[in-house]
Amino acid sequence: MTIDNRPKIVSPHDVETTLNYCVPHGPIPLIKYITEPPEGTPWMNFDIVSYPVTVHDVRSTPLETGASLDTQAFQFLEAPCKEREFLDEAGFANEGGYYDEVKELVVKNVDGAKKVVVFDHTLRRLAEEPKGDRGVERGPLLRVHVDQTEDSALRRVHKHLPEDEANRLLSLPNQRVRIVNVWRPIENVVAHNPLAVADWRSVKHARDLVVTRKMLQPGKGEGGTYNVRHNEEHKWYYMRDMTPNEVVLLKCSDTQGVDEGGIAKMCLHTAFKDETSDPEAPSRQSIEVSGRSVPFV
């Protein structure tokens, strides 16, 4: 007898699956090493536990075109680009390169953004995320997280803007800084490991988000991210069969965001296993570009 263990399709679009959340077993903040930790030190001081969830497809729903960064903390867009192969990483920052396309996209679609500073990109071409020391090769990250903490986001303002501009930006009460991640599939329609995003209105900030120190390569200091505790109230969404001509914007931080209600502060997200997809489909490839939008020139 053959037993089919694949998650079933709950509706024509939605998928039952599991998402990986953190369970701390040490002091807060949590610690996650990106490169080999000191001898006798574990890679991280928390466990990863899978919980069953339903991830809802936004195709042909109001959220396909109606989700917004300030309400849900994510936004789907049709956004063809000139870059197709994404092989010349050094050329992304050249005039007319992919970074310029991202800046134009953000200014056009993020209310109030007049200036965008791109500071990072990540290409994910591996079928799986490497365990242990990741190096430069990356795969889909199957863990619920947020890319920045409030403190690490403020540090990036000082790191990537001239000091006088950073001080001005952060001192004026009506100024606003947002870090936005622009996520796009590469080459193929996404079948495996699609990206799930959580509606900020379903998140309990103080309870769910756990500050995590991200220990970087020697000499590069550390970063800050949030891992996330499971909460059955989280509402998860994705775009089925997302194409390279589509993007999803993820809000990573917002100086005007609030913990609960009002303006969304940040977007919980993760890749997830969709066993209902075609097993013969090519592996997911994607690029994510992080930039800071500010409301002045």
Backbone as CSV, one residue per row, in Angstrom:
resi,resn,N_x,N_y,N_z,CA_x,CA_y,CA_z,C_x,C_y,C_z
1,MET,0.847,-1.193,0.000,0.000,0.000,0.000,0.882,1.242,0.000
2,THR,0.563,2.201,-0.848,1.314,3.458,-0.923,0.579,4.535,-0.133
3,ILE,1.308,5.184,0.748,0.744,6.268,1.543,1.276,7.585,1.003
4,ASP,0.384,8.466,0.615,0.762,9.769,0.080,0.855,10.768,1.232
5,ASN,2.107,11.152,1.579,2.320,12.078,2.691,2.416,13.535,2.249
6,ARG,2.163,13.800,0.975,2.256,15.175,0.524,1.148,16.023,1.143
7,PRO,1.493,17.285,1.537,0.426,18.162,2.041,-0.665,18.334,0.992
8,LYS,-1.906,18.299,1.415,-3.001,18.406,0.465,-3.300,19.860,0.159
9,ILE,-3.882,20.115,-0.999,-4.350,21.445,-1.343,-5.700,21.658,-0.671
10,VAL,-5.772,22.654,0.206,-6.993,22.898,0.960,-8.062,23.524,0.083
11,SER,-7.658,24.333,-0.861,-8.550,24.969,-1.805,-7.819,24.971,-3.140
12,PRO,-8.367,25.554,-4.188,-7.616,25.569,-5.456,-6.263,26.278,-5.362
13,HIS,-6.018,27.023,-4.294,-4.781,27.801,-4.225,-3.981,27.571,-2.948
14,ASP,-4.620,27.426,-1.815,-3.930,27.419,-0.533,-3.264,26.069,-0.273
15,VAL,-2.168,26.096,0.487,-1.376,24.895,0.725,-1.186,24.674,2.218
16,GLU,-1.426,23.458,2.658,-1.070,23.062,4.016,0.372,22.584,4.011
17,THR,1.168,23.115,4.934,2.571,22.753,4.998,3.032,22.945,6.437
18,THR,4.330,23.047,6.649,4.878,23.396,7.957,5.854,24.547,7.788
19,LEU,5.948,25.386,8.800,6.942,26.447,8.847,7.814,26.249,10.079
20,ASN,9.059,26.660,9.963,10.050,26.460,11.025,10.205,27.718,11.866
21,TYR,9.896,27.579,13.156,10.016,28.665,14.116,11.121,28.341,15.123
22,CYS,11.557,29.375,15.854,12.599,29.159,16.854,11.986,28.830,18.213
23,VAL,12.715,28.029,18.972,12.383,27.746,20.370,13.653,28.005,21.180
24,PRO,13.742,29.139,21.878,14.972,29.454,22.619,15.233,28.452,23.733
25,HIS,16.502,28.079,23.912,16.869,27.269,25.070,18.052,27.889,25.804
26,GLY,18.297,29.149,25.507,19.368,29.877,26.170,18.924,31.284,26.460
27,PRO,19.858,32.115,26.891,19.508,33.503,27.236,19.156,34.315,25.997
28,ILE,18.429,35.391,26.218,18.092,36.348,25.169,19.054,37.530,25.287
29,PRO,19.648,38.056,24.211,19.352,37.720,22.831,19.923,36.361,22.423
30,LEU,19.300,35.788,21.407,19.817,34.562,20.839,21.099,34.847,20.063
31,ILE,21.856,33.785,19.776,23.105,33.920,19.027,23.106,32.908,17.898
32,LYS,23.455,33.364,16.694,23.571,32.497,15.516,24.881,32.827,14.819
33,TYR,25.770,31.821,14.722,27.043,32.018,14.035,26.866,31.785,12.547
34,ILE,27.466,32.650,11.737,27.432,32.519,10.292,28.658,31.759,9.793
35,THR,29.786,31.902,10.500,30.989,31.131,10.199,31.327,30.260,11.411
36,GLU,32.342,29.442,11.279,32.697,28.471,12.317,32.825,29.149,13.673
37,PRO,32.053,28.712,14.680,32.129,29.340,16.005,33.382,28.881,16.755
38,PRO,33.717,29.549,17.855,34.842,29.103,18.673,34.645,27.652,19.129
39,GLU,35.746,26.962,19.337,35.679,25.551,19.724,34.832,25.385,20.985
40,GLY,33.920,24.425,20.935,33.049,24.157,22.061,31.801,25.006,22.116
41,THR,31.648,25.935,21.163,30.480,26.806,21.119,29.520,26.323,20.048
42,PRO,28.233,26.146,20.360,27.289,25.694,19.328,27.040,26.773,18.289
43,TRP,26.594,26.334,17.112,26.287,27.284,16.036,25.186,28.249,16.450
44,MET,24.233,27.798,17.261,23.149,28.673,17.706,22.601,28.140,19.016
45,ASN,22.036,29.044,19.823,21.524,28.651,21.139,19.998,28.613,21.152
46,PHE,19.441,28.043,20.079,17.993,27.844,20.015,17.713,26.663,19.098
47,ASP,16.528,26.098,19.258,16.098,24.994,18.404,15.183,25.525,17.311
48,ILE,15.071,24.747,16.234,14.144,25.039,15.155,13.084,23.937,15.145
49,VAL,11.820,24.331,15.276,10.721,23.372,15.382,9.692,23.694,14.291
50,SER,9.191,22.648,13.643,8.199,22.808,12.571,6.789,22.779,13.138
51,TYR,5.956,23.704,12.667,4.552,23.779,13.078,3.672,23.784,11.833
52,PRO,2.528,23.096,11.866,1.637,23.087,10.701,0.969,24.438,10.506
53,VAL,0.903,24.878,9.259,0.241,26.141,8.923,-0.443,25.988,7.577
54,THR,-1.336,26.907,7.270,-1.894,27.065,5.938,-1.335,28.344,5.344
55,VAL,-0.757,28.238,4.146,-0.236,29.413,3.440,-1.213,29.727,2.311
56,HIS,-1.754,30.933,2.325,-2.810,31.332,1.400,-2.220,31.996,0.155
57,ASP,-2.712,31.588,-0.993,-2.275,32.157,-2.261,-2.996,33.471,-2.514
58,VAL,-2.244,34.504,-2.958,-2.858,35.800,-3.233,-3.370,35.928,-4.659
59,ARG,-3.058,34.956,-5.523,-3.514,35.042,-6.915,-5.034,35.194,-6.968
60,SER,-5.486,36.137,-7.777,-6.915,36.379,-8.003,-7.654,36.724,-6.720
61,THR,-6.925,37.300,-5.756,-7.548,37.807,-4.540,-7.229,39.284,-4.422
62,PRO,-7.903,40.012,-3.541,-7.595,41.440,-3.384,-6.144,41.723,-2.998
63,LEU,-5.475,40.756,-2.342,-4.103,40.993,-1.918,-3.109,40.940,-3.073
64,GLU,-3.495,40.385,-4.223,-2.558,40.318,-5.345,-2.108,41.713,-5.758
65,THR,-3.020,42.660,-5.763,-2.670,44.040,-6.122,-2.961,45.024,-4.999
66,GLY,-3.617,44.567,-3.923,-4.063,45.491,-2.890,-3.285,45.459,-1.597
67,ALA,-2.355,44.500,-1.430,-1.538,44.503,-0.217,-0.595,45.698,-0.233
68,SER,-0.253,46.212,0.942,0.613,47.387,1.007,1.641,47.233,2.119
69,LEU,2.769,47.921,1.953,3.829,47.869,2.957,3.366,48.431,4.292
70,ASP,2.493,49.421,4.284,2.086,50.053,5.535,0.955,49.319,6.249
71,THR,0.287,48.397,5.568,-0.786,47.637,6.206,-0.342,46.204,6.499
72,GLN,0.000,45.459,5.460,0.409,44.065,5.647,1.915,43.913,5.881
73,ALA,2.711,44.896,5.444,4.185,44.862,5.464,4.759,44.145,4.250
74,PHE,3.919,43.807,3.263,4.399,43.254,1.998,3.539,43.786,0.868
75,GLN,4.081,43.687,-0.353,3.367,44.203,-1.521,3.862,43.460,-2.760
76,PHE,2.945,42.887,-3.523,3.278,42.176,-4.759,3.117,43.120,-5.946
77,LEU,4.065,43.018,-6.896,4.045,43.901,-8.051,4.431,43.142,-9.312
78,GLU,3.838,43.532,-10.434,4.361,43.120,-11.726,5.474,44.091,-12.083
79,ALA,6.694,43.563,-12.320,7.847,44.447,-12.475,8.909,43.807,-13.353
80,PRO,8.675,43.754,-14.689,9.720,43.238,-15.587,11.000,44.067,-15.454
81,CYS,12.149,43.421,-15.717,13.412,44.133,-15.626,14.309,43.759,-16.800
82,LYS,15.305,44.602,-17.055,16.233,44.344,-18.156,17.168,43.193,-17.829
83,GLU,17.590,43.094,-16.565,18.515,42.031,-16.157,17.809,40.686,-16.254
84,ARG,18.473,39.705,-16.875,17.843,38.397,-17.046,18.623,37.271,-16.378
85,GLU,19.952,37.254,-16.534,20.733,36.123,-16.045,21.306,36.355,-14.655
86,PHE,21.515,37.601,-14.264,22.026,37.947,-12.928,23.362,37.265,-12.643
87,LEU,24.244,37.268,-13.620,25.550,36.621,-13.469,26.654,37.618,-13.120
88,ASP,26.525,38.846,-13.579,27.560,39.856,-13.350,27.225,40.660,-12.108
89,GLU,27.541,40.096,-10.939,27.189,40.772,-9.696,27.885,42.115,-9.562
90,ALA,29.144,42.193,-10.029,29.877,43.454,-9.929,29.203,44.549,-10.736
91,GLY,28.455,44.173,-11.779,27.802,45.157,-12.623,26.467,45.637,-12.110
92,PHE,25.945,45.030,-11.042,24.641,45.448,-10.530,24.648,46.918,-10.132
93,ALA,25.795,47.394,-9.604,25.869,48.765,-9.104,26.253,49.769,-10.182
94,ASN,26.542,49.316,-11.394,26.897,50.237,-12.471,25.692,51.076,-12.884
95,GLU,25.966,52.215,-13.509,24.882,53.053,-14.002,24.004,52.260,-14.978
96,GLY,22.719,52.269,-14.748,21.792,51.505,-15.569,21.711,50.044,-15.214
97,GLY,22.430,49.605,-14.167,22.415,48.210,-13.743,21.199,47.886,-12.887
98,TYR,21.200,46.687,-12.316,20.013,46.225,-11.602,19.702,47.086,-10.379
99,TYR,20.730,47.584,-9.695,20.465,48.442,-8.544,19.634,49.662,-8.951
100,ASP,19.954,50.258,-10.102,19.185,51.415,-10.559,17.743,51.033,-10.861
101,GLU,17.534,49.828,-11.403,16.165,49.368,-11.645,15.406,49.229,-10.337
102,VAL,16.082,48.712,-9.313,15.437,48.549,-8.008,15.106,49.912,-7.402
103,LYS,16.037,50.852,-7.489,15.772,52.186,-6.948,14.548,52.812,-7.607
104,GLU,14.484,52.710,-8.923,13.334,53.269,-9.648,12.042,52.588,-9.236
105,LEU,12.094,51.285,-9.075,10.918,50.526,-8.665,10.423,50.964,-7.290
106,VAL,11.338,51.143,-6.345,10.953,51.526,-4.988,10.392,52.936,-4.956
107,VAL,11.059,53.873,-5.616,10.561,55.252,-5.629,9.167,55.313,-6.249
108,LYS,8.934,54.520,-7.272,7.649,54.534,-7.966,6.537,53.921,-7.128
109,ASN,6.861,52.932,-6.288,5.810,52.146,-5.634,5.732,52.294,-4.114
110,VAL,6.709,52.949,-3.493,6.680,53.134,-2.042,6.338,54.591,-1.752
111,ASP,5.175,54.808,-1.154,4.694,56.168,-0.907,5.717,56.973,-0.106
112,GLY,6.024,58.174,-0.603,6.896,59.083,0.123,8.375,58.880,-0.103
113,ALA,8.766,57.827,-0.799,10.194,57.573,-1.010,10.715,58.462,-2.127
114,LYS,11.732,59.240,-1.821,12.350,60.112,-2.823,13.803,59.742,-3.076
115,LYS,14.407,59.051,-2.146,15.800,58.649,-2.291,15.943,57.213,-1.801
116,VAL,16.679,56.397,-2.547,16.891,54.998,-2.182,18.385,54.708,-2.208
117,VAL,18.897,54.135,-1.138,20.289,53.715,-1.047,20.309,52.194,-0.980
118,VAL,20.826,51.546,-2.025,20.944,50.094,-2.034,22.236,49.701,-1.326
119,PHE,22.155,48.781,-0.364,23.358,48.423,0.376,23.697,46.939,0.332
120,ASP,22.839,46.101,-0.273,23.138,44.671,-0.207,22.275,43.922,-1.206
121,HIS,22.782,42.764,-1.657,21.943,41.835,-2.413,22.363,40.413,-2.072
122,THR,21.439,39.492,-2.235,21.706,38.076,-2.006,21.122,37.276,-3.156
123,LEU,21.965,36.466,-3.784,21.522,35.533,-4.813,21.362,34.164,-4.178
124,ARG,20.248,33.511,-4.481,20.000,32.159,-3.960,19.794,31.234,-5.157
125,ARG,20.796,30.398,-5.412,20.738,29.492,-6.561,20.810,28.028,-6.154
126,LEU,21.241,27.741,-4.914,21.321,26.360,-4.472,19.925,25.814,-4.166
127,ALA,19.760,24.510,-4.333,18.468,23.895,-4.039,18.175,23.914,-2.547
128,GLU,19.249,23.895,-1.713,19.083,23.916,-0.265,20.102,24.866,0.342
129,GLU,19.747,25.479,1.455,20.669,26.336,2.189,21.738,25.475,2.843
130,PRO,23.030,25.805,2.651,24.094,24.999,3.271,23.970,25.003,4.785
131,LYS,24.335,23.889,5.388,24.367,23.815,6.848,25.728,24.298,7.318
132,GLY,25.764,24.912,8.491,27.038,25.385,9.002,27.508,26.614,8.257
133,ASP,28.805,26.662,7.929,29.403,27.824,7.279,28.849,27.954,5.868
134,ARG,28.085,29.015,5.595,27.380,29.147,4.327,28.255,29.674,3.207
135,GLY,29.307,30.454,3.548,30.095,31.072,2.490,29.231,31.999,1.660
136,VAL,29.520,32.053,0.333,28.763,32.951,-0.530,27.635,32.238,-1.253
137,GLU,27.658,30.914,-1.272,26.615,30.168,-1.959,25.410,30.051,-1.041
138,ARG,24.247,30.361,-1.573,23.061,30.400,-0.724,21.913,29.646,-1.377
139,GLY,21.021,29.147,-0.519,19.792,28.518,-0.955,18.626,29.117,-0.199
140,PRO,17.421,28.604,-0.381,16.249,29.144,0.308,16.354,28.955,1.819
141,LEU,15.989,29.976,2.570,16.073,29.936,4.029,14.731,29.493,4.591
142,LEU,14.706,28.294,5.152,13.467,27.688,5.650,13.340,27.927,7.151
143,ARG,13.290,29.208,7.536,13.126,29.571,8.942,12.455,30.931,9.005
144,VAL,11.413,31.046,9.795,10.698,32.321,9.927,11.629,33.337,10.587
145,HIS,11.748,34.510,9.960,12.681,35.516,10.462,12.312,36.887,9.932
146,VAL,12.987,37.898,10.470,12.955,39.271,9.950,14.405,39.684,9.760
147,ASP,14.706,40.379,8.664,16.095,40.646,8.297,16.816,41.611,9.227
148,GLN,16.094,42.527,9.849,16.725,43.569,10.666,15.987,43.717,11.988
149,THR,16.739,44.038,13.048,16.129,44.544,14.275,16.093,46.069,14.190
150,GLU,15.383,46.696,15.106,15.379,48.162,15.106,16.789,48.710,15.279
151,ASP,17.577,48.109,16.180,18.931,48.609,16.427,19.829,48.411,15.208
152,SER,19.766,47.234,14.587,20.637,46.998,13.429,20.236,47.887,12.259
153,ALA,18.941,48.196,12.133,18.503,49.098,11.067,19.079,50.497,11.271
154,LEU,19.086,50.981,12.508,19.657,52.301,12.777,21.160,52.303,12.531
155,ARG,21.833,51.200,12.861,23.268,51.117,12.586,23.533,51.203,11.086
156,ARG,22.639,50.633,10.292,22.827,50.692,8.842,22.665,52.116,8.311
157,VAL,21.825,52.908,8.929,21.705,54.308,8.517,23.060,54.991,8.627
158,HIS,23.741,54.787,9.757,25.040,55.411,9.962,26.115,54.781,9.077
159,LYS,25.970,53.514,8.762,26.980,52.828,7.962,26.920,53.231,6.495
160,HIS,25.714,53.447,5.966,25.558,53.606,4.527,25.232,55.030,4.090
161,LEU,25.086,55.957,5.032,24.888,57.365,4.677,25.993,58.204,5.306
162,PRO,26.333,59.352,4.710,27.274,60.261,5.367,26.779,60.618,6.763
163,GLU,27.703,60.772,7.707,27.314,60.934,9.103,26.406,62.134,9.329
164,ASP,26.679,63.262,8.660,25.823,64.434,8.866,24.418,64.185,8.341
165,GLU,24.315,63.463,7.220,23.000,63.143,6.676,22.271,62.148,7.569
166,ALA,22.993,61.144,8.076,22.386,60.166,8.973,21.877,60.832,10.242
167,ASN,22.679,61.717,10.834,22.258,62.409,12.061,21.040,63.280,11.809
168,ARG,21.028,63.969,10.674,19.879,64.806,10.338,18.624,63.957,10.169
169,LEU,18.787,62.864,9.467,17.648,62.001,9.169,17.027,61.443,10.442
170,LEU,17.868,61.040,11.382,17.366,60.381,12.582,16.959,61.356,13.679
171,SER,17.299,62.638,13.534,16.989,63.601,14.590,15.695,64.366,14.340
172,LEU,15.290,64.468,13.080,14.090,65.246,12.777,12.841,64.401,13.000
173,PRO,11.843,64.909,13.706,10.691,64.088,14.101,9.840,63.612,12.935
174,ASN,9.795,64.349,11.842,8.916,63.975,10.737,9.615,63.173,9.641
175,GLN,10.907,62.907,9.824,11.608,62.121,8.828,11.302,60.634,9.020
176,ARG,11.511,59.877,7.959,11.150,58.464,7.987,12.191,57.656,7.231
177,VAL,12.615,56.558,7.826,13.557,55.646,7.183,12.919,54.269,7.142
178,ARG,12.890,53.689,5.947,12.395,52.326,5.792,13.453,51.486,5.086
179,ILE,13.650,50.265,5.553,14.463,49.304,4.807,13.499,48.354,4.113
180,VAL,13.638,48.257,2.789,12.740,47.448,1.975,13.563,46.418,1.216
181,ASN,13.137,45.176,1.271,13.757,44.076,0.537,12.929,43.822,-0.722
182,VAL,13.580,43.844,-1.890,12.917,43.578,-3.165,13.304,42.172,-3.616
183,TRP,12.345,41.247,-3.562,12.597,39.818,-3.818,12.021,39.421,-5.182
184,ARG,12.863,38.785,-6.021,12.461,38.440,-7.377,12.949,37.028,-7.732
185,PRO,12.101,36.212,-8.377,12.574,34.944,-8.933,13.525,35.186,-10.102
186,ILE,14.408,34.228,-10.356,15.342,34.281,-11.478,15.095,33.088,-12.396
187,GLU,15.042,33.344,-13.683,15.017,32.344,-14.757,13.722,31.547,-14.843
188,ASN,13.247,31.000,-13.732,12.125,30.076,-13.775,10.954,30.554,-12.925
189,VAL,9.771,30.057,-13.264,8.630,30.189,-12.367,8.939,29.443,-11.076
190,VAL,8.559,30.010,-9.941,8.842,29.370,-8.648,7.876,28.213,-8.421
191,ALA,8.446,27.015,-8.290,7.652,25.841,-7.955,8.007,25.338,-6.558
192,HIS,9.313,25.207,-6.304,9.791,24.678,-5.020,10.248,25.818,-4.112
193,ASN,10.014,25.637,-2.825,10.461,26.601,-1.818,10.020,28.033,-2.119
194,PRO,8.731,28.263,-2.370,8.259,29.643,-2.552,8.417,30.439,-1.266
195,LEU,8.261,31.749,-1.400,8.431,32.646,-0.266,7.080,32.948,0.365
196,ALA,6.978,32.744,1.679,5.765,33.070,2.428,6.003,34.339,3.238
197,VAL,4.977,35.169,3.342,5.048,36.428,4.087,3.850,36.502,5.034
198,ALA,4.072,37.084,6.202,3.020,37.155,7.217,2.422,38.554,7.269
199,ASP,1.113,38.624,7.395,0.410,39.890,7.589,0.789,40.446,8.965
200,TRP,1.358,41.660,8.998,1.814,42.247,10.251,0.695,42.355,11.281
201,ARG,-0.524,42.496,10.845,-1.642,42.641,11.777,-1.897,41.375,12.578
202,SER,-1.322,40.252,12.166,-1.490,38.998,12.903,-0.330,38.717,13.848
203,VAL,0.623,39.653,13.950,1.850,39.446,14.730,1.758,40.177,16.058
204,LYS,2.190,39.509,17.126,2.342,40.133,18.439,3.827,40.425,18.626
205,HIS,4.205,41.656,18.385,5.617,42.024,18.287,6.413,41.596,19.514
206,ALA,5.982,42.009,20.708,6.761,41.762,21.921,6.862,40.277,22.240
207,ARG,5.830,39.516,21.920,5.834,38.088,22.227,6.546,37.268,21.173
208,ASP,6.316,37.580,19.897,6.714,36.686,18.809,8.162,36.868,18.364
209,LEU,8.670,38.090,18.391,9.978,38.374,17.813,11.071,38.290,18.871
210,VAL,12.157,37.596,18.516,13.259,37.377,19.449,14.543,37.916,18.839
211,VAL,15.138,38.911,19.498,16.392,39.494,19.001,17.466,38.420,18.910
212,THR,18.170,38.401,17.776,19.214,37.408,17.544,20.481,38.102,17.057
213,ARG,21.589,37.862,17.765,22.883,38.387,17.338,23.434,37.471,16.250
214,LYS,23.712,38.029,15.087,24.230,37.259,13.951,25.738,37.482,13.891
215,MET,26.499,36.468,14.268,27.947,36.577,14.367,28.557,36.362,12.987
216,LEU,29.195,37.412,12.468,29.688,37.412,11.101,31.133,36.928,11.040
217,GLN,31.748,37.076,9.857,33.128,36.675,9.685,34.033,37.494,10.602
218,PRO,35.173,36.924,11.010,36.103,37.656,11.882,36.439,39.022,11.305
219,GLY,36.386,40.040,12.158,36.697,41.391,11.726,35.515,42.156,11.174
220,LYS,34.373,41.482,10.954,33.202,42.146,10.394,32.115,42.387,11.434
221,GLY,32.443,42.130,12.693,31.489,42.430,13.749,30.302,41.491,13.758
222,GLU,29.126,42.067,13.993,27.915,41.251,14.060,26.732,42.030,13.526
223,GLY,25.701,41.296,13.154,24.460,41.901,12.710,23.345,41.581,13.683
224,GLY,22.166,42.063,13.380,21.019,41.782,14.228,19.813,41.409,13.400
225,THR,19.185,40.297,13.730,17.963,39.869,13.069,16.960,39.442,14.141
226,TYR,15.734,39.176,13.705,14.747,38.575,14.588,14.489,37.142,14.141
227,ASN,14.607,36.191,15.074,13.948,34.921,14.896,12.552,35.041,15.501
228,VAL,11.713,34.056,15.283,10.294,34.227,15.594,9.746,33.008,16.317
229,ARG,9.035,33.263,17.414,8.308,32.203,18.116,7.008,31.884,17.367
230,HIS,6.583,30.631,17.453,5.345,30.244,16.798,4.152,30.948,17.437
231,ASN,3.226,31.356,16.591,1.971,31.932,17.029,0.905,31.452,16.045
232,GLU,-0.064,30.701,16.515,-1.067,30.143,15.613,-1.944,31.214,14.975
233,GLU,-1.862,32.457,15.460,-2.637,33.535,14.857,-1.958,34.134,13.621
234,HIS,-0.711,33.784,13.357,-0.035,34.330,12.175,-0.800,33.968,10.905
235,LYS,-0.976,34.933,10.025,-1.644,34.735,8.743,-0.594,34.792,7.637
236,TRP,-0.454,33.680,6.920,0.623,33.532,5.945,0.092,33.555,4.516
237,TYR,0.888,34.186,3.609,0.494,34.336,2.210,1.700,34.099,1.301
238,TYR,1.409,33.740,0.060,2.436,33.649,-0.971,1.769,33.867,-2.312
239,MET,2.582,34.010,-3.362,2.054,34.113,-4.715,2.428,32.841,-5.461
240,ARG,1.418,32.076,-5.821,1.648,30.809,-6.516,2.230,31.067,-7.912
241,ASP,3.217,30.229,-8.299,3.825,30.303,-9.638,4.358,31.707,-9.942
242,MET,5.040,32.280,-8.988,5.613,33.611,-9.181,6.668,33.569,-10.279
243,THR,6.692,34.584,-11.140,7.557,34.609,-12.318,8.671,35.634,-12.143
244,PRO,9.720,35.568,-12.997,10.786,36.573,-12.941,10.330,37.988,-13.283
245,ASN,9.123,38.150,-13.792,8.581,39.482,-14.063,7.759,40.029,-12.906
246,GLU,7.827,39.353,-11.767,7.091,39.785,-10.582,8.054,39.913,-9.408
247,VAL,7.717,40.798,-8.483,8.501,40.956,-7.265,7.546,41.032,-6.077
248,VAL,8.105,40.782,-4.908,7.396,41.094,-3.669,8.298,42.019,-2.865
249,LEU,7.730,43.112,-2.388,8.435,44.034,-1.505,8.169,43.616,-0.065
250,LEU,9.226,43.520,0.724,9.119,43.168,2.136,9.646,44.331,2.967
251,LYS,8.852,44.813,3.904,9.350,45.858,4.788,10.177,45.207,5.896
252,CYS,11.457,45.615,5.997,12.345,45.070,7.021,12.378,45.933,8.278
253,SER,12.161,47.227,8.123,12.093,48.123,9.286,11.463,49.433,8.850
254,ASP,10.978,50.191,9.837,10.303,51.461,9.547,10.315,52.292,10.819
255,THR,10.942,53.460,10.755,11.003,54.295,11.948,9.640,54.844,12.349
256,GLN,8.645,54.770,11.456,7.290,55.191,11.808,6.361,54.005,12.063
257,GLY,6.872,52.789,11.966,6.037,51.631,12.237,5.727,51.507,13.720
258,VAL,4.688,50.758,14.024,4.271,50.570,15.411,4.158,49.080,15.712
259,ASP,4.224,48.758,17.002,4.257,47.355,17.402,2.978,46.616,17.033
260,GLU,1.835,47.205,17.287,0.559,46.566,16.966,-0.427,47.632,16.503
261,GLY,-1.141,47.338,15.398,-2.076,48.299,14.842,-1.338,49.417,14.134
262,GLY,-2.050,50.194,13.356,-1.427,51.318,12.677,-0.474,50.892,11.585
263,ILE,0.614,51.639,11.406,1.563,51.395,10.334,2.374,50.130,10.613
264,ALA,2.425,49.228,9.623,3.185,47.982,9.784,4.654,48.284,9.990
265,LYS,5.288,47.523,10.859,6.680,47.775,11.226,7.656,46.925,10.423
266,MET,7.344,45.636,10.202,8.282,44.745,9.520,7.555,43.492,9.067
267,CYS,8.198,42.739,8.172,7.560,41.578,7.554,8.256,40.286,7.958
268,LEU,7.539,39.415,8.658,8.006,38.054,8.896,7.943,37.289,7.576
269,HIS,8.976,36.513,7.263,8.965,35.767,6.012,9.832,34.527,6.121
270,THR,9.623,33.603,5.178,10.375,32.355,5.135,10.078,31.644,3.824
271,ALA,11.034,30.863,3.343,10.714,29.894,2.299,9.977,28.728,2.937
272,PHE,9.198,27.990,2.138,8.486,26.836,2.688,8.383,25.737,1.639
273,LYS,8.204,24.532,2.127,8.085,23.373,1.254,6.653,23.263,0.740
274,ASP,6.516,23.225,-0.585,5.219,23.018,-1.214,5.276,21.698,-1.974
275,GLU,4.880,20.624,-1.306,4.965,19.293,-1.910,3.884,19.067,-2.957
276,THR,2.985,20.041,-3.121,1.989,19.912,-4.182,2.541,20.365,-5.531
277,SER,3.731,20.936,-5.557,4.306,21.417,-6.810,4.873,20.254,-7.620
278,ASP,5.121,20.492,-8.883,5.617,19.475,-9.806,7.028,19.058,-9.395
279,PRO,7.252,17.795,-9.064,8.593,17.374,-8.634,9.640,17.518,-9.728
280,GLU,9.223,17.599,-10.986,10.165,17.743,-12.093,10.496,19.206,-12.394
281,ALA,9.849,20.117,-11.729,10.110,21.539,-11.976,11.511,21.910,-11.501
282,PRO,12.146,22.892,-12.152,13.501,23.294,-11.737,13.507,23.915,-10.347
283,SER,14.675,23.873,-9.703,14.817,24.467,-8.377,14.609,25.973,-8.437
284,ARG,14.160,26.511,-7.345,13.959,27.956,-7.259,15.301,28.678,-7.269
285,GLN,15.345,29.780,-8.030,16.442,30.727,-7.959,15.845,32.100,-7.717
286,SER,16.544,32.914,-6.937,15.984,34.226,-6.617,17.080,35.211,-6.276
287,ILE,16.717,36.489,-6.329,17.596,37.559,-5.861,16.789,38.475,-4.968
288,GLU,17.410,38.918,-3.877,16.786,39.906,-3.011,17.758,41.070,-2.842
289,VAL,17.239,42.265,-2.985,18.042,43.483,-2.880,17.482,44.310,-1.736
290,SER,18.363,44.726,-0.838,17.937,45.523,0.310,18.368,46.965,0.123
291,GLY,17.448,47.871,0.390,17.760,49.283,0.251,17.003,50.098,1.274
292,ARG,17.489,51.293,1.481,16.873,52.202,2.442,16.177,53.309,1.677
293,SER,14.904,53.508,1.959,14.174,54.615,1.333,14.010,55.733,2.357
294,VAL,14.248,56.956,1.898,14.118,58.117,2.775,13.315,59.186,2.054
295,PRO,12.547,59.996,2.776,11.605,60.910,2.127,12.183,62.286,1.815
296,PHE,13.467,62.351,1.468,14.013,63.636,1.067,15.135,63.389,0.061
297,VAL,15.493,64.414,-0.674,16.574,64.301,-1.660,17.813,65.004,-1.101
